Amino acid sequence: MTNSNLRRRTGLRQHLLLSAALLAMTVSPAFAQTQLADRPDAAESAAGDAGLHDIVVTATKRETNLQKTPIAISVISNTMISDRHVQSLFNLADGSVPSLRVATFEARQSALTIGIRGIVPYDQNQTARDGGVSVYIDGIALGKTQGLNAALFDIERIEVLKGPQGTLFGRNTEGGALSLVTRAPTGEFGGHIVGGLGNYSSRNGEIHLDLPEYYNISIKLDGVYQHQDPTVKDPLAGSTGWNFYDRKGGRAVARWKPFDSFTADFAYDYAKDENTPNFSQLLNYNPNGYPVGVYVNTAPAGGTPAYALFTSPTGVPCGGTIAAGSARPVCIAPKAPLVVVHPERQRSSDIAVPQQPSVDITHGFSANLKYTAAPWLELRSITAWRGVSTDQWDNSGGAARSTFAPNATFSRYSLSFLRQHQFSQEFQAVGSSHGFDYVVGAYYFTEHATEYAATPLSNLWNADGTAYTIRSPIVTGTVTSANSGYQPFAPSCINTLATTAPQFTNSCQFITRDSEAFDHNYSVFGNVTYTPEGLEALHVTAGGRYTKDRRRGQLFIINNRTDLNPVNAVPNSVATPFTFRNSIGRFDPLFNVAFDATPDVHVYAKYATGFRAGGANDRSQAFNSFGPETVKSYEIGAKMDFFDHRARLNLAGYIMDRDNTQFDFDLFDTSATSPTNGAHIEQTQNAGKTKIRGLEADLTVRPIPELTLTASYAYTHIKAPAAVNPLTGGFPQQLYIVYTPKHAASGSIDYDIPIGAGGTSIRAHLDANYASRQYSFQLEPTQTDSSFIVNGRLALADVEVAGHSKVTFSVWSRNLFDRTVVYRRSAANSSPVQNFNGTTLVSTNYGGILGDYGNFNAPRTFGGEITVKF
């Protein structure tokens, strides 16, 4: 690097930090960090409490006031969850917290992609891969993204911790952490019941029951049910359609408190989520204007038809894979007459395909023990066992993602059957003494995950694309990629393991991959904050975490073959799967200096690191492994209350440098004439450094007791590296970070009007959420639509009934103005695939060109609810 470049880069970093510092010192109306928990209940408003309320968080493993916690945090309260009609984490995809990005993996509701501050994974939906933002429920990390979209139980608040949390939360928190905190048992009889109806035949019900304390034991029971019919219909009789869900679950918590200094919470939860993916639509056809060929039957008279692309019925062969320097004309396949371009939202598919619900089941048990050993020491133990199973059925692409050929199969039915079990144990010692606040602890986590997957093609075209048939799931004879049905695989299907492909019986499946992975993680950590005597406005924090991470796995089957590993002892035998093994040890430090400029103004500067574990990609052809990625973060911020606690402004500016960024290079075969049509090959490598710079500002104002206003803004600038695609070769290509808009904002208005005794009020809520265009694929410069989504709720709240119960009647709407947004868009099928030998072009394949496809956000939904509190 030249001295001039170094000076420019240093100057840019200093300029960003200085700009953020100046912004933090400016107390003026501006967008602000989302304090969604600031709005008080109507009863509190009626009582004349004019100021904003303190918010308690546990981001530092102790209960602290949000405004005095030197970390960028957004909090979504239980009230805001109701007002925004948030039923699952996917409902946060509209941008309620601008720095938090939530999206489906592919189009599937069964697994979510969650990112914070530009740390957003692309494909962590595998046995040996993790994300960069971890999700916690009551302090327990969830090891897999499958099952994250289950119905939310009785959530007290959601804490969005921004920036690396590697010291207190450990690995896979380089972007931050999403911490869900549930309501604890009260020991007093009470609860509430919710029932609702809406469009698309939606219905929901909840019951939350607290039982009286008995022999020092308090019990709380929760039950949840949510249903919505598909928003896009499937013409095939018996198929479900798309964007459907049916969720149900229950949770039981017992709190044992035999004496004041000891508390033991035992919890068990079970949830079942049946869902279908969002529908994929063909947005255009041949947008780059390549010549369109025609299919000509080249078979002799009376022979089996054999079709090939020609420039015209009497022309010359064209298209397909064209060698460099060849004179073969360029052309692409014609579009089948039944395939229709839809740049607008579809309500029904033009093509009928088999689509049944995916089924996600999550369950777990936890034991959370707390013992106050002394006034300056509390000992804690968190023990948890959890499991998740996912049976994935995704036929969202139909004919929108594969080209037409006479008598060819189409419509990729992506099937995956994953099972995961995890166990974790954490010990903590938390206390305060002589100006020191401390947390020290040890953590252990282990998991075992297995998955097998298949991608059969469920439909078959006729000769001219004017009709099609649905292929039978029952396979006769040896299963191959050409005749595979779409029944799930079972071990009993295997008759023999021959020297080539395994042989399967009827109703079995052509398996594209079958893998398992084991993970063991050990860590010790500590975090100490010192407040000097006589200088109580200064708080200096130092912390660190040492982690030992070990992971190993096996890939047994690739494209129905078990004999592809070249290290087999006997050539062409089936004995040896592909394996990988990773083991790292690393230390993540944290330093934080906070200063209370006034009782209501707090500033801080923070340095922290974090990492995302390495692993292996089971979509590769050899279970290729990759190393961890790491991040260093520099952050300054300010948290301010003013106008007699009627306004709150929080600001943060940060610089993050991420090394060894994990990027996924993938290749979909969408050519109808290819023997591997429908195959998805992917390889992950550590591709270089990603630079992320950002500003966040959050404002909450309560000018009068009845009115609360919030506004939030996040600016995220990312510079990703370039790298050579290992699957195609050639020159370095620019890479992109997905689902991270440069500009994102949200705002809300809440108005509570007391109308009678007993706290009855009319409560009105309106929120608006904006995000600029963003990338949805790591290898494509194609961007999604910008979005502006408005949600609303109107309630007659807390009507006293029978002297001891209160009833709330409400109507709500999500996407109130029915805005149509393509949140995921790919142009990969609009251009040819070039293949290189080093940097020398070998051939260009035009066989998969069709057009852009995309997935739309949910249409407007609305409904009414009745809530009874007792």
Short mmCIF file of N, CA and C in Angstrom, two decimals, residues 563-656:
data_model
loop_
_atom_site.label_atom_id
_atom_site.label_comp_id
_atom_site.label_asym_id
_atom_site.label_seq_id
_atom_site.Cartn_x
_atom_site.Cartn_y
_atom_site.Cartn_z
N ASP A 563 -19.43 -43.32 -3.88
CA ASP A 563 -18.10 -43.83 -4.21
C ASP A 563 -17.23 -42.77 -4.87
N LEU A 564 -17.51 -41.47 -4.60
CA LEU A 564 -16.82 -40.41 -5.32
C LEU A 564 -15.55 -39.93 -4.66
N ASN A 565 -15.31 -40.32 -3.42
CA ASN A 565 -14.11 -39.86 -2.73
C ASN A 565 -12.88 -40.55 -3.31
N PRO A 566 -11.93 -39.79 -3.86
CA PRO A 566 -10.76 -40.41 -4.49
C PRO A 566 -9.82 -41.10 -3.52
N VAL A 567 -10.01 -40.90 -2.21
CA VAL A 567 -9.13 -41.57 -1.25
C VAL A 567 -9.65 -42.93 -0.85
N ASN A 568 -10.68 -43.44 -1.52
CA ASN A 568 -11.17 -44.78 -1.21
C ASN A 568 -10.04 -45.80 -1.30
N ALA A 569 -10.04 -46.72 -0.35
CA ALA A 569 -8.99 -47.75 -0.35
C ALA A 569 -9.06 -48.61 -1.60
N VAL A 570 -10.28 -48.89 -2.04
CA VAL A 570 -10.47 -49.70 -3.23
C VAL A 570 -11.10 -48.82 -4.31
N PRO A 571 -10.51 -48.69 -5.47
CA PRO A 571 -11.09 -47.84 -6.51
C PRO A 571 -12.54 -48.21 -6.78
N ASN A 572 -13.38 -47.18 -6.90
CA ASN A 572 -14.82 -47.35 -7.22
C ASN A 572 -15.59 -48.09 -6.14
N SER A 573 -15.04 -48.12 -4.91
CA SER A 573 -15.80 -48.74 -3.83
C SER A 573 -16.64 -47.67 -3.13
N VAL A 574 -17.41 -48.08 -2.14
CA VAL A 574 -18.35 -47.16 -1.48
C VAL A 574 -17.93 -46.87 -0.04
N ALA A 575 -16.72 -47.16 0.32
CA ALA A 575 -16.37 -47.23 1.73
C ALA A 575 -16.18 -45.87 2.41
N THR A 576 -15.68 -44.85 1.72
CA THR A 576 -15.17 -43.66 2.39
C THR A 576 -15.96 -42.41 2.05
N PRO A 577 -16.61 -41.78 3.02
CA PRO A 577 -17.27 -40.50 2.74
C PRO A 577 -16.25 -39.37 2.75
N PHE A 578 -16.65 -38.21 2.23
CA PHE A 578 -15.84 -37.01 2.38
C PHE A 578 -15.95 -36.53 3.83
N THR A 579 -14.85 -36.08 4.40
CA THR A 579 -14.85 -35.62 5.78
C THR A 579 -14.17 -34.26 5.88
N PHE A 580 -14.44 -33.58 6.98
CA PHE A 580 -13.71 -32.35 7.30
C PHE A 580 -13.55 -32.29 8.81
N ARG A 581 -12.57 -31.50 9.24
CA ARG A 581 -12.34 -31.31 10.68
C ARG A 581 -11.72 -29.93 10.88
N ASN A 582 -12.36 -29.12 11.72
CA ASN A 582 -11.86 -27.78 12.05
C ASN A 582 -11.64 -27.67 13.55
N SER A 583 -10.60 -26.96 13.93
CA SER A 583 -10.36 -26.71 15.35
C SER A 583 -9.61 -25.39 15.47
N ILE A 584 -10.18 -24.47 16.22
CA ILE A 584 -9.52 -23.18 16.43
C ILE A 584 -9.62 -22.79 17.89
N GLY A 585 -8.69 -21.95 18.32
CA GLY A 585 -8.77 -21.30 19.62
C GLY A 585 -8.50 -19.83 19.42
N ARG A 586 -9.31 -18.96 20.03
CA ARG A 586 -9.11 -17.53 19.83
C ARG A 586 -9.59 -16.77 21.07
N PHE A 587 -9.11 -15.53 21.15
CA PHE A 587 -9.45 -14.65 22.26
C PHE A 587 -10.11 -13.41 21.71
N ASP A 588 -11.26 -13.04 22.26
CA ASP A 588 -11.99 -11.84 21.84
C ASP A 588 -12.03 -10.85 22.99
N PRO A 589 -11.33 -9.71 22.84
CA PRO A 589 -11.31 -8.71 23.90
C PRO A 589 -12.41 -7.66 23.72
N LEU A 590 -12.66 -6.91 24.77
CA LEU A 590 -13.58 -5.77 24.75
C LEU A 590 -13.04 -4.69 25.67
N PHE A 591 -13.08 -3.45 25.19
CA PHE A 591 -12.72 -2.28 26.00
C PHE A 591 -13.79 -1.22 25.79
N ASN A 592 -14.23 -0.62 26.89
CA ASN A 592 -15.30 0.36 26.81
C ASN A 592 -15.06 1.44 27.86
N VAL A 593 -15.10 2.68 27.43
CA VAL A 593 -14.98 3.81 28.35
C VAL A 593 -16.26 4.62 28.23
N ALA A 594 -16.99 4.76 29.35
CA ALA A 594 -18.25 5.49 29.36
C ALA A 594 -18.14 6.66 30.34
N PHE A 595 -18.82 7.76 29.99
CA PHE A 595 -18.76 8.95 30.84
C PHE A 595 -20.14 9.57 30.93
N ASP A 596 -20.58 9.83 32.17
CA ASP A 596 -21.86 10.49 32.40
C ASP A 596 -21.63 11.99 32.39
N ALA A 597 -21.85 12.62 31.24
CA ALA A 597 -21.61 14.06 31.12
C ALA A 597 -22.54 14.85 32.03
N THR A 598 -23.77 14.38 32.14
CA THR A 598 -24.75 14.91 33.07
C THR A 598 -25.57 13.72 33.54
N PRO A 599 -26.49 13.88 34.49
CA PRO A 599 -27.34 12.75 34.87
C PRO A 599 -28.17 12.20 33.72
N ASP A 600 -28.34 13.00 32.65
CA ASP A 600 -29.19 12.56 31.54
C ASP A 600 -28.43 12.41 30.23
N VAL A 601 -27.14 12.63 30.22
CA VAL A 601 -26.34 12.51 29.00
C VAL A 601 -25.18 11.57 29.28
N HIS A 602 -25.10 10.49 28.49
CA HIS A 602 -24.08 9.46 28.68
C HIS A 602 -23.39 9.20 27.34
N VAL A 603 -22.07 9.22 27.33
CA VAL A 603 -21.32 8.97 26.10
C VAL A 603 -20.38 7.80 26.35
N TYR A 604 -19.98 7.15 25.26
CA TYR A 604 -19.09 5.99 25.41
C TYR A 604 -18.27 5.79 24.14
N ALA A 605 -17.17 5.09 24.31
CA ALA A 605 -16.33 4.64 23.19
C ALA A 605 -16.00 3.17 23.45
N LYS A 606 -16.07 2.37 22.39
CA LYS A 606 -16.00 0.92 22.59
C LYS A 606 -15.17 0.27 21.48
N TYR A 607 -14.36 -0.69 21.88
CA TYR A 607 -13.65 -1.56 20.93
C TYR A 607 -14.02 -3.00 21.27
N ALA A 608 -14.40 -3.79 20.26
CA ALA A 608 -14.79 -5.18 20.49
C ALA A 608 -14.48 -6.00 19.26
N THR A 609 -14.34 -7.29 19.46
CA THR A 609 -14.13 -8.23 18.36
C THR A 609 -15.13 -9.37 18.48
N GLY A 610 -15.24 -10.12 17.41
CA GLY A 610 -16.10 -11.29 17.39
C GLY A 610 -15.74 -12.17 16.21
N PHE A 611 -16.35 -13.34 16.15
CA PHE A 611 -16.05 -14.23 15.03
C PHE A 611 -17.25 -15.11 14.71
N ARG A 612 -17.27 -15.54 13.49
CA ARG A 612 -18.23 -16.52 13.00
C ARG A 612 -17.47 -17.79 12.72
N ALA A 613 -17.95 -18.90 13.28
CA ALA A 613 -17.21 -20.16 13.21
C ALA A 613 -17.02 -20.63 11.77
N GLY A 614 -15.95 -21.36 11.55
CA GLY A 614 -15.75 -22.02 10.27
C GLY A 614 -16.60 -23.27 10.18
N GLY A 615 -16.50 -23.96 9.06
CA GLY A 615 -17.30 -25.16 8.86
C GLY A 615 -17.04 -25.77 7.52
N ALA A 616 -18.08 -26.34 6.92
CA ALA A 616 -17.96 -26.95 5.60
C ALA A 616 -19.29 -26.81 4.89
N ASN A 617 -19.22 -26.77 3.56
CA ASN A 617 -20.41 -26.59 2.73
C ASN A 617 -20.84 -27.95 2.18
N ASP A 618 -22.03 -28.42 2.63
CA ASP A 618 -22.46 -29.74 2.16
C ASP A 618 -23.12 -29.67 0.77
N ARG A 619 -23.22 -28.46 0.18
CA ARG A 619 -23.67 -28.37 -1.22
C ARG A 619 -22.50 -28.46 -2.19
N SER A 620 -21.28 -28.47 -1.64
CA SER A 620 -20.12 -28.65 -2.50
C SER A 620 -20.02 -30.11 -2.91
N GLN A 621 -19.09 -30.41 -3.76
CA GLN A 621 -18.94 -31.77 -4.25
C GLN A 621 -17.96 -32.60 -3.43
N ALA A 622 -17.39 -31.98 -2.37
CA ALA A 622 -16.42 -32.73 -1.57
C ALA A 622 -16.41 -32.29 -0.11
N PHE A 623 -17.50 -31.65 0.37
CA PHE A 623 -17.59 -31.14 1.74
C PHE A 623 -16.43 -30.21 2.03
N ASN A 624 -16.19 -29.27 1.10
CA ASN A 624 -15.07 -28.36 1.23
C ASN A 624 -15.21 -27.51 2.49
N SER A 625 -14.15 -27.47 3.27
CA SER A 625 -14.19 -26.71 4.52
C SER A 625 -13.66 -25.29 4.31
N PHE A 626 -13.95 -24.43 5.27
CA PHE A 626 -13.50 -23.05 5.25
C PHE A 626 -13.27 -22.62 6.69
N GLY A 627 -12.51 -21.55 6.87
CA GLY A 627 -12.14 -21.10 8.20
C GLY A 627 -13.09 -20.06 8.75
N PRO A 628 -12.88 -19.64 10.00
CA PRO A 628 -13.74 -18.63 10.61
C PRO A 628 -13.49 -17.26 10.00
N GLU A 629 -14.49 -16.39 10.10
CA GLU A 629 -14.30 -14.99 9.74
C GLU A 629 -14.32 -14.19 11.04
N THR A 630 -13.58 -13.09 11.07
CA THR A 630 -13.44 -12.31 12.29
C THR A 630 -13.75 -10.85 12.01
N VAL A 631 -14.14 -10.13 13.05
CA VAL A 631 -14.46 -8.72 12.90
C VAL A 631 -13.87 -7.93 14.05
N LYS A 632 -13.38 -6.73 13.72
CA LYS A 632 -12.95 -5.74 14.72
C LYS A 632 -13.87 -4.54 14.58
N SER A 633 -14.35 -4.03 15.71
CA SER A 633 -15.32 -2.96 15.69
C SER A 633 -14.87 -1.81 16.58
N TYR A 634 -14.98 -0.58 16.05
CA TYR A 634 -14.71 0.64 16.78
C TYR A 634 -16.00 1.45 16.80
N GLU A 635 -16.47 1.81 17.99
CA GLU A 635 -17.78 2.45 18.09
C GLU A 635 -17.76 3.57 19.12
N ILE A 636 -18.45 4.66 18.80
CA ILE A 636 -18.71 5.70 19.78
C ILE A 636 -20.20 5.97 19.78
N GLY A 637 -20.70 6.45 20.93
CA GLY A 637 -22.13 6.69 21.00
C GLY A 637 -22.50 7.63 22.12
N ALA A 638 -23.74 8.07 22.09
CA ALA A 638 -24.27 8.94 23.13
C ALA A 638 -25.72 8.58 23.36
N LYS A 639 -26.14 8.63 24.63
CA LYS A 639 -27.52 8.37 25.02
C LYS A 639 -27.98 9.53 25.90
N MET A 640 -29.07 10.17 25.45
CA MET A 640 -29.46 11.45 26.06
C MET A 640 -30.96 11.50 26.30
N ASP A 641 -31.33 11.97 27.50
CA ASP A 641 -32.70 12.36 27.80
C ASP A 641 -32.73 13.87 27.96
N PHE A 642 -33.78 14.51 27.48
CA PHE A 642 -33.89 15.95 27.63
C PHE A 642 -35.36 16.35 27.62
N PHE A 643 -35.61 17.65 27.76
CA PHE A 643 -36.97 18.16 27.87
C PHE A 643 -37.71 17.48 29.04
N ASP A 644 -37.02 17.43 30.18
CA ASP A 644 -37.62 16.85 31.38
C ASP A 644 -38.09 15.42 31.12
N HIS A 645 -37.22 14.66 30.47
CA HIS A 645 -37.45 13.24 30.17
C HIS A 645 -38.65 13.03 29.23
N ARG A 646 -38.97 14.06 28.45
CA ARG A 646 -40.02 13.88 27.44
C ARG A 646 -39.42 13.52 26.08
N ALA A 647 -38.12 13.57 25.96
CA ALA A 647 -37.45 13.22 24.69
C ALA A 647 -36.19 12.42 24.99
N ARG A 648 -35.90 11.52 24.08
CA ARG A 648 -34.74 10.64 24.25
C ARG A 648 -34.07 10.49 22.89
N LEU A 649 -32.77 10.75 22.86
CA LEU A 649 -32.00 10.68 21.61
C LEU A 649 -30.76 9.83 21.83
N ASN A 650 -30.65 8.76 21.07
CA ASN A 650 -29.49 7.87 21.15
C ASN A 650 -28.79 7.83 19.80
N LEU A 651 -27.46 7.91 19.83
CA LEU A 651 -26.67 7.98 18.61
C LEU A 651 -25.51 7.00 18.69
N ALA A 652 -25.12 6.48 17.54
CA ALA A 652 -23.95 5.60 17.49
C ALA A 652 -23.31 5.71 16.12
N GLY A 653 -22.00 5.68 16.10
CA GLY A 653 -21.23 5.59 14.86
C GLY A 653 -20.20 4.50 15.00
N TYR A 654 -19.98 3.72 13.95
CA TYR A 654 -19.09 2.57 14.08
C TYR A 654 -18.30 2.32 12.79
N ILE A 655 -17.19 1.67 12.99
CA ILE A 655 -16.34 1.15 11.91
C ILE A 655 -16.10 -0.32 12.20
N MET A 656 -16.38 -1.18 11.24
CA MET A 656 -16.13 -2.61 11.41
C MET A 656 -15.32 -3.12 10.22
#
